[in-house]
Short mmCIF file of C-alpha atoms in Angstrom, two decimals:
data_model
loop_
_atom_site.label_atom_id
_atom_site.label_comp_id
_atom_site.label_asym_id
_atom_site.label_seq_id
_atom_site.Cartn_x
_atom_site.Cartn_y
_atom_site.Cartn_z
CA MET A 1 21.64 70.66 -32.94
CA GLU A 2 22.53 74.30 -32.16
CA THR A 3 24.44 75.46 -28.95
CA ARG A 4 22.18 77.02 -26.20
CA ALA A 5 23.36 78.79 -22.79
CA LYS A 6 23.25 76.40 -20.23
CA PRO A 7 19.81 76.31 -18.10
CA LEU A 8 19.46 78.21 -14.80
CA PRO A 9 17.27 76.21 -12.52
CA GLY A 10 15.04 78.30 -10.19
CA PRO A 11 13.18 77.49 -7.46
CA GLY A 12 12.41 74.33 -6.70
CA GLU A 13 14.45 72.93 -9.82
CA VAL A 14 17.46 71.69 -9.97
CA LEU A 15 20.13 71.62 -12.97
CA LEU A 16 20.75 68.17 -14.71
CA LYS A 17 23.51 66.90 -16.41
CA VAL A 18 21.88 64.74 -18.49
CA ARG A 19 23.78 61.05 -18.80
CA ALA A 20 21.15 58.96 -21.08
CA CYS A 21 18.38 59.31 -23.11
CA GLY A 22 16.32 56.57 -24.29
CA ILE A 23 15.21 56.91 -27.61
CA CYS A 24 11.47 56.27 -28.24
CA GLY A 25 9.53 54.18 -31.02
CA SER A 26 7.42 57.77 -30.59
CA ASP A 27 10.13 60.12 -31.16
CA ILE A 28 10.25 58.64 -34.63
CA PRO A 29 6.59 60.65 -36.15
CA ARG A 30 7.20 62.99 -33.35
CA VAL A 31 10.67 64.15 -35.61
CA PHE A 32 9.79 63.08 -38.92
CA SER A 33 5.70 63.47 -39.33
CA LYS A 34 3.32 64.74 -36.54
CA GLY A 35 6.23 66.78 -34.74
CA THR A 36 5.58 68.49 -31.31
CA TYR A 37 2.88 70.61 -29.58
CA SER A 38 4.88 74.14 -30.45
CA PHE A 39 8.31 74.26 -32.24
CA PRO A 40 11.25 74.96 -31.82
CA THR A 41 11.11 71.96 -29.04
CA VAL A 42 13.66 69.55 -27.68
CA PRO A 43 12.40 65.20 -27.52
CA GLY A 44 13.66 63.27 -25.35
CA HIS A 45 11.63 61.78 -22.38
CA GLU A 46 13.47 59.00 -21.39
CA PHE A 47 16.15 59.87 -19.27
CA ALA A 48 18.12 60.15 -16.75
CA GLY A 49 21.38 62.53 -15.37
CA GLU A 50 23.78 63.55 -12.89
CA ILE A 51 21.97 66.56 -10.44
CA GLU A 52 25.00 69.88 -11.15
CA ALA A 53 23.47 72.54 -9.17
CA VAL A 54 20.44 73.78 -7.29
CA GLY A 55 17.50 76.12 -7.18
CA GLU A 56 16.21 78.04 -4.06
CA GLY A 57 14.62 75.96 -1.41
CA VAL A 58 16.25 72.68 -2.48
CA ASP A 59 18.82 71.16 -0.44
CA GLU A 60 22.32 70.96 -1.85
CA SER A 61 22.95 68.00 -0.96
CA LEU A 62 21.21 66.77 -3.78
CA ILE A 63 24.41 68.32 -5.93
CA GLY A 64 26.56 65.00 -7.36
CA ARG A 65 23.45 62.92 -6.70
CA GLY A 66 21.84 60.48 -9.79
CA ALA A 67 18.34 60.47 -10.97
CA ALA A 68 15.86 59.06 -13.25
CA VAL A 69 12.82 61.43 -14.34
CA PHE A 70 9.18 61.29 -14.50
CA PRO A 71 8.44 63.34 -17.54
CA LEU A 72 5.24 64.30 -16.65
CA LEU A 73 4.42 67.81 -15.24
CA PRO A 74 1.26 67.89 -13.99
CA CYS A 75 -1.25 70.70 -13.04
CA ARG A 76 -1.40 69.55 -9.41
CA CYS A 77 -5.08 71.18 -9.36
CA CYS A 78 -7.44 69.17 -11.80
CA SER A 79 -10.24 66.05 -10.62
CA ALA A 80 -7.13 63.56 -12.14
CA CYS A 81 -4.25 64.74 -10.07
CA GLU A 82 -5.90 65.36 -6.93
CA ILE A 83 -6.83 61.35 -7.08
CA GLY A 84 -2.82 61.25 -7.69
CA GLU A 85 -3.51 59.63 -11.46
CA TYR A 86 -0.98 62.16 -12.91
CA ALA A 87 -1.74 60.70 -16.28
CA LEU A 88 -4.19 61.78 -16.80
CA CYS A 89 -4.32 65.34 -16.19
CA GLU A 90 -6.22 67.64 -17.57
CA ASN A 91 -3.99 70.72 -18.10
CA TYR A 92 -0.05 68.50 -18.35
CA ASN A 93 3.03 69.81 -19.83
CA TYR A 94 5.35 66.46 -20.60
CA MET A 95 8.97 67.36 -21.15
CA GLY A 96 9.90 66.20 -24.61
CA SER A 97 6.71 66.80 -26.29
CA ARG A 98 4.65 69.58 -25.24
CA CYS A 99 8.14 71.37 -23.39
CA ASP A 100 11.89 70.39 -24.14
CA GLY A 101 13.16 67.54 -23.29
CA ALA A 102 16.62 65.57 -22.50
CA PHE A 103 18.12 65.39 -26.24
CA ALA A 104 20.61 67.61 -24.73
CA GLU A 105 23.59 68.32 -22.35
CA TYR A 106 21.62 69.68 -19.57
CA MET A 107 18.09 71.17 -18.42
CA LYS A 108 16.39 72.46 -15.25
CA VAL A 109 13.69 69.65 -13.85
CA PRO A 110 11.38 70.38 -10.59
CA GLN A 111 12.82 68.62 -7.79
CA TRP A 112 9.34 66.76 -7.63
CA ASN A 113 10.18 64.66 -10.57
CA LEU A 114 13.01 63.36 -9.43
CA LEU A 115 13.85 59.32 -8.54
CA LEU A 116 16.94 59.73 -6.43
CA MET A 117 18.70 56.27 -8.12
CA PRO A 118 19.72 53.48 -5.42
CA GLU A 119 23.63 52.06 -5.19
CA GLY A 120 24.27 49.36 -7.93
CA VAL A 121 21.36 51.31 -10.57
CA SER A 122 23.42 52.84 -13.65
CA TYR A 123 22.67 56.12 -16.02
CA GLU A 124 21.68 54.19 -18.62
CA GLU A 125 19.40 51.92 -16.04
CA ALA A 126 17.68 54.66 -14.92
CA ALA A 127 16.55 56.20 -18.43
CA MET A 128 14.46 52.58 -18.85
CA VAL A 129 12.65 52.93 -15.81
CA GLU A 130 10.01 55.06 -17.64
CA PRO A 131 9.22 51.96 -20.04
CA ALA A 132 9.86 50.07 -17.51
CA ALA A 133 7.02 52.03 -15.56
CA VAL A 134 4.79 52.14 -18.34
CA ALA A 135 5.27 47.43 -18.45
CA VAL A 136 4.81 47.05 -15.36
CA HIS A 137 1.58 49.30 -15.29
CA ALA A 138 0.00 47.59 -17.80
CA LEU A 139 0.61 44.08 -15.96
CA ARG A 140 -1.12 46.29 -12.73
CA GLN A 141 -3.92 46.55 -14.53
CA SER A 142 -4.40 42.91 -15.65
CA GLY A 143 -5.14 41.13 -12.16
CA VAL A 144 -2.17 38.29 -13.47
CA GLY A 145 -1.90 35.51 -10.12
CA ILE A 146 0.63 33.21 -9.73
CA GLY A 147 0.96 30.18 -12.16
CA ASP A 148 -0.78 32.92 -14.59
CA THR A 149 -0.49 31.88 -18.75
CA VAL A 150 0.75 35.54 -19.61
CA LEU A 151 0.39 36.40 -23.44
CA ILE A 152 2.09 39.47 -25.08
CA TYR A 153 1.51 40.76 -28.34
CA GLY A 154 4.38 42.96 -29.36
CA ALA A 155 8.24 42.24 -29.13
CA GLY A 156 9.22 45.57 -28.55
CA PRO A 157 11.25 47.07 -25.24
CA ILE A 158 8.01 47.43 -23.50
CA GLY A 159 7.13 43.36 -24.50
CA LEU A 160 10.33 42.93 -23.26
CA MET A 161 10.15 44.45 -20.30
CA LEU A 162 6.19 43.00 -20.15
CA ALA A 163 8.37 38.97 -20.17
CA GLN A 164 10.44 40.25 -17.89
CA TRP A 165 8.25 41.69 -14.86
CA ALA A 166 5.49 38.65 -15.98
CA ASP A 167 8.33 36.23 -14.97
CA ILE A 168 8.57 37.78 -11.63
CA TRP A 169 5.54 37.98 -11.51
CA GLY A 170 4.92 34.14 -10.75
CA ALA A 171 3.49 33.22 -14.42
CA GLY A 172 3.29 30.27 -14.95
CA GLN A 173 4.30 30.66 -18.47
CA THR A 174 5.30 33.79 -20.67
CA LEU A 175 3.75 33.63 -24.46
CA LEU A 176 5.65 36.74 -27.23
CA VAL A 177 4.65 37.21 -30.06
CA ASP A 178 5.61 39.18 -33.08
CA ILE A 179 5.90 39.34 -36.96
CA ASP A 180 10.08 39.88 -36.61
CA GLU A 181 12.22 36.58 -37.08
CA GLU A 182 15.05 39.34 -35.82
CA LYS A 183 12.96 40.40 -32.47
CA LEU A 184 12.22 36.78 -31.96
CA ALA A 185 15.83 35.70 -31.32
CA PHE A 186 17.01 38.78 -29.20
CA ALA A 187 14.48 37.58 -26.96
CA ARG A 188 15.09 33.83 -26.68
CA GLY A 189 18.81 35.01 -26.25
CA LEU A 190 16.67 36.70 -23.62
CA GLY A 191 15.93 34.08 -22.47
CA ILE A 192 12.38 34.45 -22.87
CA ALA A 193 11.80 30.81 -24.27
CA ASN A 194 7.88 30.82 -26.02
CA THR A 195 7.95 32.81 -29.08
CA CYS A 196 5.25 32.74 -32.45
CA ASN A 197 5.87 34.48 -35.21
CA ALA A 198 2.87 35.59 -36.47
CA VAL A 199 3.52 35.54 -40.20
CA ALA A 200 5.35 31.87 -40.26
CA SER A 201 2.91 30.38 -37.83
CA ASP A 202 -1.15 30.00 -36.94
CA VAL A 203 -0.97 32.14 -33.86
CA ARG A 204 -4.07 30.28 -32.39
CA ALA A 205 -3.17 27.34 -32.73
CA TRP A 206 -0.59 27.93 -30.89
CA VAL A 207 -1.68 29.23 -28.65
CA SER A 208 -3.98 26.65 -28.28
CA GLU A 209 -1.22 24.28 -27.77
CA ARG A 210 0.41 25.70 -25.36
CA THR A 211 -2.29 26.07 -22.87
CA GLY A 212 -4.38 23.09 -22.94
CA GLY A 213 -6.76 24.07 -25.57
CA ARG A 214 -6.98 27.03 -23.00
CA GLY A 215 -6.23 30.28 -23.65
CA ALA A 216 -4.15 32.35 -22.03
CA ASP A 217 -5.45 33.73 -18.48
CA VAL A 218 -3.95 37.23 -19.27
CA THR A 219 -2.93 38.78 -22.66
CA ILE A 220 -1.82 42.10 -23.33
CA GLU A 221 -1.88 43.92 -26.79
CA GLY A 222 1.24 46.02 -27.35
CA ALA A 223 1.53 45.86 -30.83
CA GLY A 224 -1.42 48.04 -31.55
CA SER A 225 -1.83 46.19 -34.80
CA SER A 226 -6.01 45.39 -35.91
CA VAL A 227 -4.36 41.80 -36.59
CA SER A 228 -2.72 41.46 -32.55
CA LEU A 229 -6.42 43.52 -31.90
CA GLU A 230 -8.21 40.63 -33.23
CA ASN A 231 -5.91 37.44 -32.56
CA ALA A 232 -6.29 38.68 -29.01
CA MET A 233 -10.05 37.78 -28.48
CA HIS A 234 -9.38 34.57 -30.17
CA THR A 235 -6.62 33.21 -27.95
CA THR A 236 -7.74 34.62 -24.31
CA ARG A 237 -9.96 32.16 -22.11
CA PRO A 238 -13.35 32.19 -20.99
CA PHE A 239 -13.47 34.84 -18.18
CA GLY A 240 -10.23 36.02 -19.40
CA GLN A 241 -8.21 39.64 -18.98
CA ILE A 242 -7.14 41.81 -22.03
CA VAL A 243 -5.31 44.78 -21.66
CA LEU A 244 -4.83 47.54 -24.64
CA MET A 245 -1.61 48.61 -24.58
CA GLY A 246 0.07 49.12 -28.14
CA ASN A 247 -0.42 52.72 -29.66
CA PRO A 248 -1.58 52.51 -33.12
CA ALA A 249 -0.24 54.24 -36.49
CA GLY A 250 -3.50 53.80 -38.16
CA GLU A 251 -7.32 53.36 -37.68
CA MET A 252 -7.99 49.84 -35.59
CA THR A 253 -11.02 47.32 -36.53
CA LEU A 254 -12.34 44.34 -34.78
CA THR A 255 -14.37 41.45 -37.07
CA GLN A 256 -17.80 40.85 -35.84
CA LYS A 257 -16.03 37.29 -35.04
CA GLY A 258 -13.70 39.16 -32.69
CA TYR A 259 -16.63 40.78 -31.15
CA TRP A 260 -18.24 37.43 -30.56
CA GLU A 261 -15.64 36.25 -28.65
CA ILE A 262 -15.76 39.14 -26.09
CA LEU A 263 -19.43 38.80 -25.80
CA ARG A 264 -19.33 34.80 -25.10
CA LYS A 265 -16.38 34.21 -23.46
CA ASN A 266 -17.20 37.14 -20.83
CA LEU A 267 -13.71 39.26 -21.52
CA LYS A 268 -13.18 41.94 -19.47
CA ILE A 269 -10.72 44.81 -21.89
CA ILE A 270 -8.93 47.16 -19.66
CA GLY A 271 -6.98 50.08 -21.51
CA THR A 272 -3.75 51.07 -19.86
CA TRP A 273 -1.96 54.66 -20.31
CA ASN A 274 1.41 56.01 -18.96
CA SER A 275 1.65 55.04 -15.37
CA TYR A 276 1.66 55.54 -11.85
CA TYR A 277 3.78 57.66 -10.07
CA ALA A 278 1.91 59.04 -6.55
CA ASN A 279 2.88 57.05 -3.88
CA LEU A 280 -0.10 55.52 -2.58
CA PRO A 281 -0.93 52.98 -3.10
CA LEU A 282 2.62 52.23 -5.16
CA ASN A 283 4.87 54.20 -7.10
CA GLU A 284 5.17 52.14 -9.86
CA TRP A 285 8.49 54.15 -11.00
CA LYS A 286 10.17 53.34 -7.39
CA LEU A 287 9.48 50.40 -7.85
CA VAL A 288 11.20 49.75 -10.87
CA LEU A 289 14.36 51.37 -9.41
CA ASP A 290 14.47 49.49 -6.54
CA PHE A 291 13.51 45.83 -8.57
CA ILE A 292 17.00 47.10 -11.41
CA ALA A 293 18.81 47.57 -8.32
CA SER A 294 17.97 44.20 -6.97
CA GLY A 295 19.04 42.84 -9.74
CA LYS A 296 15.33 40.82 -10.90
CA LEU A 297 14.62 43.29 -13.72
CA ARG A 298 17.55 43.25 -16.25
CA LEU A 299 17.23 45.85 -18.65
CA ALA A 300 20.87 46.88 -19.85
CA PRO A 301 20.45 43.83 -22.78
CA LEU A 302 17.82 45.99 -24.39
CA ILE A 303 20.56 48.06 -25.77
CA THR A 304 21.46 47.67 -28.70
CA HIS A 305 22.85 50.84 -29.11
CA ARG A 306 24.83 54.10 -27.70
CA VAL A 307 25.08 57.42 -28.83
CA PRO A 308 27.05 60.53 -28.73
CA ILE A 309 24.89 63.73 -28.59
CA GLU A 310 26.42 65.11 -31.81
CA GLY A 311 25.22 60.78 -33.04
CA ILE A 312 21.56 61.32 -31.62
CA GLY A 313 19.77 62.72 -35.67
CA GLU A 314 21.28 59.44 -37.56
CA ALA A 315 20.27 57.28 -34.41
CA LEU A 316 16.79 58.58 -35.53
CA LYS A 317 17.09 57.63 -39.16
CA MET A 318 18.33 54.20 -38.38
CA ILE A 319 15.38 53.39 -36.73
CA ARG A 320 12.60 55.20 -38.61
CA ASP A 321 14.47 53.47 -42.25
CA ARG A 322 15.14 50.06 -39.50
CA SER A 323 18.88 49.86 -41.24
CA GLU A 324 20.18 47.81 -38.56
CA PHE A 325 18.30 45.82 -35.70
CA THR A 326 17.58 48.12 -32.82
CA VAL A 327 16.05 47.29 -29.55
CA LYS A 328 17.00 50.44 -27.62
CA VAL A 329 18.27 52.84 -28.62
CA MET A 330 20.45 55.61 -25.98
CA TYR A 331 22.04 59.00 -26.11
CA VAL A 332 25.15 58.57 -22.96
CA ASN A 333 27.00 61.45 -21.98
CA HIS A 334 30.03 60.00 -20.00
CA ILE A 335 32.33 63.24 -20.21
#
């Protein structure tokens, strides 16, 4: 930790007092092994805060308002940006990995990246808009329909959010697979009844039993593992859709039989990355905030640990070493 001067917002920027910032699974390799793109860098990209001051050209009425922050800084000039696909920007910057993020008390943020918090949304909930938007973006890629069976591999925070979104969307049933029984027990505590421990059970037989031998209509691979990738091919129905979302820690492999499943069942494989921030056809960040405000999307129950800024380092080690069970660990600043 270090003490820095409070940032000064420039034209089009605000000074944000960070009120809450989630620790993402991607922060662990970023801090302990992979590193950031340049040094020094303050991590932290899942955050919300209170606008304390504004720069030139920004309406002073924003002072005192709470906001979630879209952490991607697009160039706004490349071909992807021209069509609002900011996640595919060719020259982007990113708070918390390419430039300073929110493991801090204050930071300056462009007004364009702010989403004002609706009434009834807490700072902690607003700090989880980023992963919730990633989840809904993945589900939107799948073309899921009312009554569909949605199968999710991976019961981490985004997997749990995906299960909630599938229920909101009108899925007939949602099936959740993981190798960690504590995570699955936590999911059942949230009301996600259909869970399978892939270590203790035959996943393919389990999915077949719950779908009458048909397979899932939509499968989302959110674990980033070769085993779940392979299983996804075998547990999805003919003409079904598989969305690849999990960020792998190493090389991914697929057997010949798994590849044959793609061919013979005419499976559609879809990649997904980040989330959609443009207003047309739909700003997924605003969608998340609206559903939190309505009470339909419940994110606060996912928080298992809250730490002050002085506790971020130990929290990162706890997640790395798995010394305690965690779902979402959050830095909070209530002062």
